[in-house]
mmCIF file of C-alpha atoms and ligand atoms in Angstrom:
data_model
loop_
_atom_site.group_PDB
_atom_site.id
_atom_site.type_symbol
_atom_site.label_atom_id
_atom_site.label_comp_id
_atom_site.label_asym_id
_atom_site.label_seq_id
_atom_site.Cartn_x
_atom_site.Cartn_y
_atom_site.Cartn_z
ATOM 1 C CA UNK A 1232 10.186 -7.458 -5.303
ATOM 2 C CA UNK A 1233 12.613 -9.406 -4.601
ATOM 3 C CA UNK A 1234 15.992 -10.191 -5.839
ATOM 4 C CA UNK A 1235 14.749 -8.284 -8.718
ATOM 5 C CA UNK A 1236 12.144 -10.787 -9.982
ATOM 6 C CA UNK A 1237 8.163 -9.595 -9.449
ATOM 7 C CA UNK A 1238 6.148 -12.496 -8.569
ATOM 8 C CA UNK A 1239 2.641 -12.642 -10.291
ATOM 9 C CA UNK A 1240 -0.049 -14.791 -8.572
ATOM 10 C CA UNK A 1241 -2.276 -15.457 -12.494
ATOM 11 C CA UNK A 1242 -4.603 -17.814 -10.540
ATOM 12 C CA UNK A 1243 -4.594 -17.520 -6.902
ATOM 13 C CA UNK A 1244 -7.625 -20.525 -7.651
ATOM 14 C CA UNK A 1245 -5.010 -22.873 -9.097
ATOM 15 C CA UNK A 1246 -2.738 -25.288 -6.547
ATOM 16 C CA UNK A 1247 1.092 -23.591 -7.246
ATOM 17 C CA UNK A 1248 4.215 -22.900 -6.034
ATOM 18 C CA UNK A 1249 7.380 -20.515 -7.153
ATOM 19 C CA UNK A 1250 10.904 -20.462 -4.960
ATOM 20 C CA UNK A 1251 13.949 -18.892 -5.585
ATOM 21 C CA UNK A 1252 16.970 -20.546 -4.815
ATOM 22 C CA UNK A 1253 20.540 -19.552 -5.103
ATOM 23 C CA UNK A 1254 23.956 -21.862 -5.417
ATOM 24 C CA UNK A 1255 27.475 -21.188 -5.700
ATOM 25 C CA UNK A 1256 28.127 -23.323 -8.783
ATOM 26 C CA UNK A 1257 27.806 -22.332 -12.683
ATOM 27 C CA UNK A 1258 24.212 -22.559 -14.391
ATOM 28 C CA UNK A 1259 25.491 -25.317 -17.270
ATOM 29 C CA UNK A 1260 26.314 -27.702 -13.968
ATOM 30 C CA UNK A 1261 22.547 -26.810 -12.449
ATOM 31 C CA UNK A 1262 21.083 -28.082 -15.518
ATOM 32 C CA UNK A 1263 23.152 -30.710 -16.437
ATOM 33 C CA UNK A 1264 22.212 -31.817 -12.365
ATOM 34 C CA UNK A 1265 18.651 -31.484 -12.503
ATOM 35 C CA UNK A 1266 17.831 -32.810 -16.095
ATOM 36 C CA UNK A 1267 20.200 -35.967 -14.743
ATOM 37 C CA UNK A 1268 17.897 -36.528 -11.785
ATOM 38 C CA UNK A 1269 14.435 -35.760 -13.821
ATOM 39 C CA UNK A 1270 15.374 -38.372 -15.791
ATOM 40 C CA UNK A 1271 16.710 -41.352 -13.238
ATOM 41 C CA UNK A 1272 13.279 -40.643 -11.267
ATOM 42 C CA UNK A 1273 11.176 -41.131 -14.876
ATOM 43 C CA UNK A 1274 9.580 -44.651 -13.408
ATOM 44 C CA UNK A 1275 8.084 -45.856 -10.308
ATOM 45 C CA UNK A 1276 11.052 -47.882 -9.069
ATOM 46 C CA UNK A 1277 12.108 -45.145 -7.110
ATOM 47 C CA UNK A 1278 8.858 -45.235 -5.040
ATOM 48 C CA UNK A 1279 8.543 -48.590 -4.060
ATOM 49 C CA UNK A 1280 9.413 -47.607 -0.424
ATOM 50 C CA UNK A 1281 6.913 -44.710 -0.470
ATOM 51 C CA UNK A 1282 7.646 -40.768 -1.560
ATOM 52 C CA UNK A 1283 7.472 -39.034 -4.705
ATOM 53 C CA UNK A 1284 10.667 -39.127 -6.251
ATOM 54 C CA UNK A 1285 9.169 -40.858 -9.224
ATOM 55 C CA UNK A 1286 7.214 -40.283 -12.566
ATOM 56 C CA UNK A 1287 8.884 -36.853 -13.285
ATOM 57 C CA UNK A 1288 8.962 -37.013 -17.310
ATOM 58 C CA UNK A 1289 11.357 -34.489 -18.876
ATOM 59 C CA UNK A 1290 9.871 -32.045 -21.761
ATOM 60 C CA UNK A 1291 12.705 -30.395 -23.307
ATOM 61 C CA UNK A 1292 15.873 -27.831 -21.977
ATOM 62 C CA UNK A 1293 18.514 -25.671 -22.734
ATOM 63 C CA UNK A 1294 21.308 -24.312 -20.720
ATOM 64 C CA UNK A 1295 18.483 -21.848 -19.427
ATOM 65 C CA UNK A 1296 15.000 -23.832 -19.239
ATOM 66 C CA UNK A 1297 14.004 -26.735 -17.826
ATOM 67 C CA UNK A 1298 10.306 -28.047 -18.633
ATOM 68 C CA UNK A 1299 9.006 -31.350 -16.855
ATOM 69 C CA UNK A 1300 6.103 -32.760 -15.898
ATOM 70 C CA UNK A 1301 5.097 -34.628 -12.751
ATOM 71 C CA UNK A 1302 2.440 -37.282 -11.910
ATOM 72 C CA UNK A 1303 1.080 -37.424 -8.114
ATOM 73 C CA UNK A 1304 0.909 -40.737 -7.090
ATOM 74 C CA UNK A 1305 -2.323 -41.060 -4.207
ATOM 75 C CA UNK A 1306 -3.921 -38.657 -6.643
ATOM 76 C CA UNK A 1307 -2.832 -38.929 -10.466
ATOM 77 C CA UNK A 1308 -2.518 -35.472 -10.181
ATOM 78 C CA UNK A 1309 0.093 -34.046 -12.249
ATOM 79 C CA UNK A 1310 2.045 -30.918 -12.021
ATOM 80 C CA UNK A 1311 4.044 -28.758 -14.871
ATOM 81 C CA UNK A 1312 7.313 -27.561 -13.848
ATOM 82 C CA UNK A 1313 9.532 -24.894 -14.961
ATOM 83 C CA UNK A 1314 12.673 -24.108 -14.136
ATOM 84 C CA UNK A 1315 14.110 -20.555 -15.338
ATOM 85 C CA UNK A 1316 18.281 -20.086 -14.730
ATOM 86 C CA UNK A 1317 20.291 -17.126 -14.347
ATOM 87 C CA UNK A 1318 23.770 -17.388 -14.292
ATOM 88 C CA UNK A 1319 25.834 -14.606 -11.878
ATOM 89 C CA UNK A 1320 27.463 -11.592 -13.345
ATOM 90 C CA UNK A 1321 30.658 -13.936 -13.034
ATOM 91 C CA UNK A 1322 28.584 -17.149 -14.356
ATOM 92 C CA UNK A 1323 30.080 -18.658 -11.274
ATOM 93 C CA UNK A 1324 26.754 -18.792 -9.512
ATOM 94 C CA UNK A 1325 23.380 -19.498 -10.686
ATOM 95 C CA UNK A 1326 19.946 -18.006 -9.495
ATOM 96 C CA UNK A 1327 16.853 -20.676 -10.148
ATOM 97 C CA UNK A 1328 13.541 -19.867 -10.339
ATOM 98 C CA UNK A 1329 11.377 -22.913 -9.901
ATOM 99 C CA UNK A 1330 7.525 -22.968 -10.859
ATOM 100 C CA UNK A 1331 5.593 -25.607 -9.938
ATOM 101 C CA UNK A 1332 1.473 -25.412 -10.928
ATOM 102 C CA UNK A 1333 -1.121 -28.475 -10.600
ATOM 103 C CA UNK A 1334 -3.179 -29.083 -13.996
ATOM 104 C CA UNK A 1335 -5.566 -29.674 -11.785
ATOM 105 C CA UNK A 1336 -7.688 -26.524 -10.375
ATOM 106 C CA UNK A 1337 -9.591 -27.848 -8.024
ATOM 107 C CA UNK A 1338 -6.672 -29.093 -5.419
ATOM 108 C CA UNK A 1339 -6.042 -26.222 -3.351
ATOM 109 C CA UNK A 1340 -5.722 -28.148 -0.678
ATOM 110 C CA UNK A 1341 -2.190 -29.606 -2.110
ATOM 111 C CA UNK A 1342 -0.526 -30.515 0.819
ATOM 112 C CA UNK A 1343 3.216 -29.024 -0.355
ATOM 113 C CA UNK A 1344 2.799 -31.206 -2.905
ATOM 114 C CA UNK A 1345 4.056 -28.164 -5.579
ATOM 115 C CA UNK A 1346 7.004 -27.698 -3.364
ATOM 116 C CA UNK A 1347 8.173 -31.317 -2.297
ATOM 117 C CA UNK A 1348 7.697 -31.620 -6.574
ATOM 118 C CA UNK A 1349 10.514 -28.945 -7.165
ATOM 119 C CA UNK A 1350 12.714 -29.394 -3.390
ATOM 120 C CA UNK A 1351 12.949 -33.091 -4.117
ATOM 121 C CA UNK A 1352 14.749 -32.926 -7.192
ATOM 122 C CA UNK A 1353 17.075 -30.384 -5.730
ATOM 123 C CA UNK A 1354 17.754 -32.181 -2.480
ATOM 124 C CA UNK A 1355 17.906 -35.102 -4.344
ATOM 125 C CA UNK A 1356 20.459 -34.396 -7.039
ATOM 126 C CA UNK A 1357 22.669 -32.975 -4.022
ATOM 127 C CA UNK A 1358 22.126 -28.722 -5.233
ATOM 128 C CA UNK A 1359 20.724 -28.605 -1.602
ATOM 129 C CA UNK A 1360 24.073 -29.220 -0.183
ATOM 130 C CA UNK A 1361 25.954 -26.840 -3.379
ATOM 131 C CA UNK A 1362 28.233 -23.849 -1.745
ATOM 132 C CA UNK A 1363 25.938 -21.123 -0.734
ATOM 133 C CA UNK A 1364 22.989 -23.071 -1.037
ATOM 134 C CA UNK A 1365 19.614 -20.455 -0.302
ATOM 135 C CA UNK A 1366 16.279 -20.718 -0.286
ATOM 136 C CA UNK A 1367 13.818 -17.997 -1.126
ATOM 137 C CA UNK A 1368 10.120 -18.726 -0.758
ATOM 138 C CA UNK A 1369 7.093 -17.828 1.394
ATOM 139 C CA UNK A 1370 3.717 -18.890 1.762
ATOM 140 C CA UNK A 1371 2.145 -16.261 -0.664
ATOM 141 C CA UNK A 1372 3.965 -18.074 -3.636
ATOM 142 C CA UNK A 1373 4.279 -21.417 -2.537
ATOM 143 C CA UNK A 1374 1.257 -23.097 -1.423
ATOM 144 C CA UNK A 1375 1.873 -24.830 2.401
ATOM 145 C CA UNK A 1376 4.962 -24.392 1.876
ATOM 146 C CA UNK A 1377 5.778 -24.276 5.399
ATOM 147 C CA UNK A 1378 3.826 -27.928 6.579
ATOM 148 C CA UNK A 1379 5.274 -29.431 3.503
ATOM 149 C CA UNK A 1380 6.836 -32.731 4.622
ATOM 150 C CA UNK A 1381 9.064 -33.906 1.495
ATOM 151 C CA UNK A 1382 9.695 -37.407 2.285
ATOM 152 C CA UNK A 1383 5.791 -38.116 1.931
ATOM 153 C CA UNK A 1384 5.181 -35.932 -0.897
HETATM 154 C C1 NAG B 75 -8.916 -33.271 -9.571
HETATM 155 O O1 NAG B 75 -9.183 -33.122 -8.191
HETATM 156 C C2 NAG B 75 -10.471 -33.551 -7.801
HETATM 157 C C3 NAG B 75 -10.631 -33.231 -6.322
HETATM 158 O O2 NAG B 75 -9.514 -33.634 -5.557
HETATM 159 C C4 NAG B 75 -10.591 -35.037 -8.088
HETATM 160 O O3 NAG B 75 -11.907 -35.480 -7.753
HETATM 161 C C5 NAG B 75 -10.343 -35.297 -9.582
HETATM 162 O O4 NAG B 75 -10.348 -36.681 -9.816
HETATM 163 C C6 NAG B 75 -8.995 -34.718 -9.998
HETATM 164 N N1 NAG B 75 -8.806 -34.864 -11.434
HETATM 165 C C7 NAG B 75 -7.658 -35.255 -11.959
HETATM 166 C C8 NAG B 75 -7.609 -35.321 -13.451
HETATM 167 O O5 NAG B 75 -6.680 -35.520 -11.281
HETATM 168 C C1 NAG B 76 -3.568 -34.123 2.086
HETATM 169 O O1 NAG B 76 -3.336 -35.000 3.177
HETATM 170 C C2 NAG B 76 -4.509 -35.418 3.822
HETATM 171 C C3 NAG B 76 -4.106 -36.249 5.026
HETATM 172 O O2 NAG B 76 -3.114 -37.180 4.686
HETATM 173 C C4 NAG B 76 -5.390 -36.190 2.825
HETATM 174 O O3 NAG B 76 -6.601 -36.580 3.469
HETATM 175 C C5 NAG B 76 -5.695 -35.315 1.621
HETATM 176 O O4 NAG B 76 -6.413 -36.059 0.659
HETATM 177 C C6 NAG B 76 -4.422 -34.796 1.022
HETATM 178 N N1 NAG B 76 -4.716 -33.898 -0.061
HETATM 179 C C7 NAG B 76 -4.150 -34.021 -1.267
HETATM 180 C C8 NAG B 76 -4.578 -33.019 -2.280
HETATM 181 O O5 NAG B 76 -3.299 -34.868 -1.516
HETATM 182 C C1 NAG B 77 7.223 -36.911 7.464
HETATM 183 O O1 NAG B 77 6.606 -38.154 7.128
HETATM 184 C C2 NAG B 77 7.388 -39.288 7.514
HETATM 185 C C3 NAG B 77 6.702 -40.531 6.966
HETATM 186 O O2 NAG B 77 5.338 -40.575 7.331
HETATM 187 C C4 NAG B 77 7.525 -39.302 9.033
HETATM 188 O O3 NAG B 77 8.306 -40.398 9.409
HETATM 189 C C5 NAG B 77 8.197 -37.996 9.489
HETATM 190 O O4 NAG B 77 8.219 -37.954 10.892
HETATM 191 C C6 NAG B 77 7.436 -36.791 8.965
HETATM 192 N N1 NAG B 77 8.184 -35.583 9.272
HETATM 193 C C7 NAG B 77 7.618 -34.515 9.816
HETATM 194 C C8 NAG B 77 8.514 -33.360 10.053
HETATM 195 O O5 NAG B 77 6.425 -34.477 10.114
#
């Protein structure tokens, strides 16, 4: 347990990552933040200098959800992401639970791939930097999460 939220491995097979992170601003801004950058990293222009801060393709959200998809560039791979948003008791900070999970089975070997999908849009957008930024994630839940190097994946 932690911070109150049990974290079920359903495929321990399947290329994933979860983190928790915690910022000092209201959920409605989170959202409104990371539906923004989803959507000004849809094409490849981004990318043109390397990285994967490209070919995210936003779903659907409310002030609570966030569904997107991602496409690996070296591999065409392409994760599904989920973020889940709880505001504080005070709504004046928001808890986000991120889940990232390869449609792909067979890529265990992800290389933080799952993680740099999810950290990139946070450090990107600037939430990285939000008053009382935290990070909650370990290497049970979040595959290499600790190798991952973000500005290649
Ligand atoms: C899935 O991963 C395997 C092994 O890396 C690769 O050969 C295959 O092309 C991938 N399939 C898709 C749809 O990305
Ligand atoms: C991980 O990185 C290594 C070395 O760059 C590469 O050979 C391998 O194909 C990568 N795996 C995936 C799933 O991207
Ligand atoms: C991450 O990859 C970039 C580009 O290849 C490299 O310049 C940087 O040193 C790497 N960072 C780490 C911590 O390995």
């Amino acid at each position: 347990m932690l911070l109150g939220i049990t974290v079920v491995i359903t495929d321990p097979t399947q290329a994933q990552c979860k983190v928790i992170w915690l910022v000092g601003i209201p959920c409605r801004e989170v959202t409104a933040t990371l539906v923004s950058q989803i959507k000004a990293w849809k094409n490849g222009d981004n990318c043109v200098n390397g990285g994967e801060r490209c070919l995210y393709e936003l779903q659907y959200y409310t002030p609570i959800l966030i569904k997107a998809l991602h496409t690996s560039r070296p591999t065409q791979g392409v994760e599904e992401l989920t973020f889940t948003l709880y505001p504080s008791e005070t709504a004046s900070a928001c808890r986000v639970v991120g889940l990232s999970v390869s449609e792909n089975w067979s890529m265990l070997d992800d290389n933080g791939t799952n993680y740099c999908t999810l950290y990139n849009l946070l450090e990107g957008s600037g939430l990285t930097k939000a008053e009382g930024y935290k990070e909650y994630t370990n290497e049970w839940i979040c595959l290499e999460h600790s190798t991952a190097n973000c500005t290649v994946f």
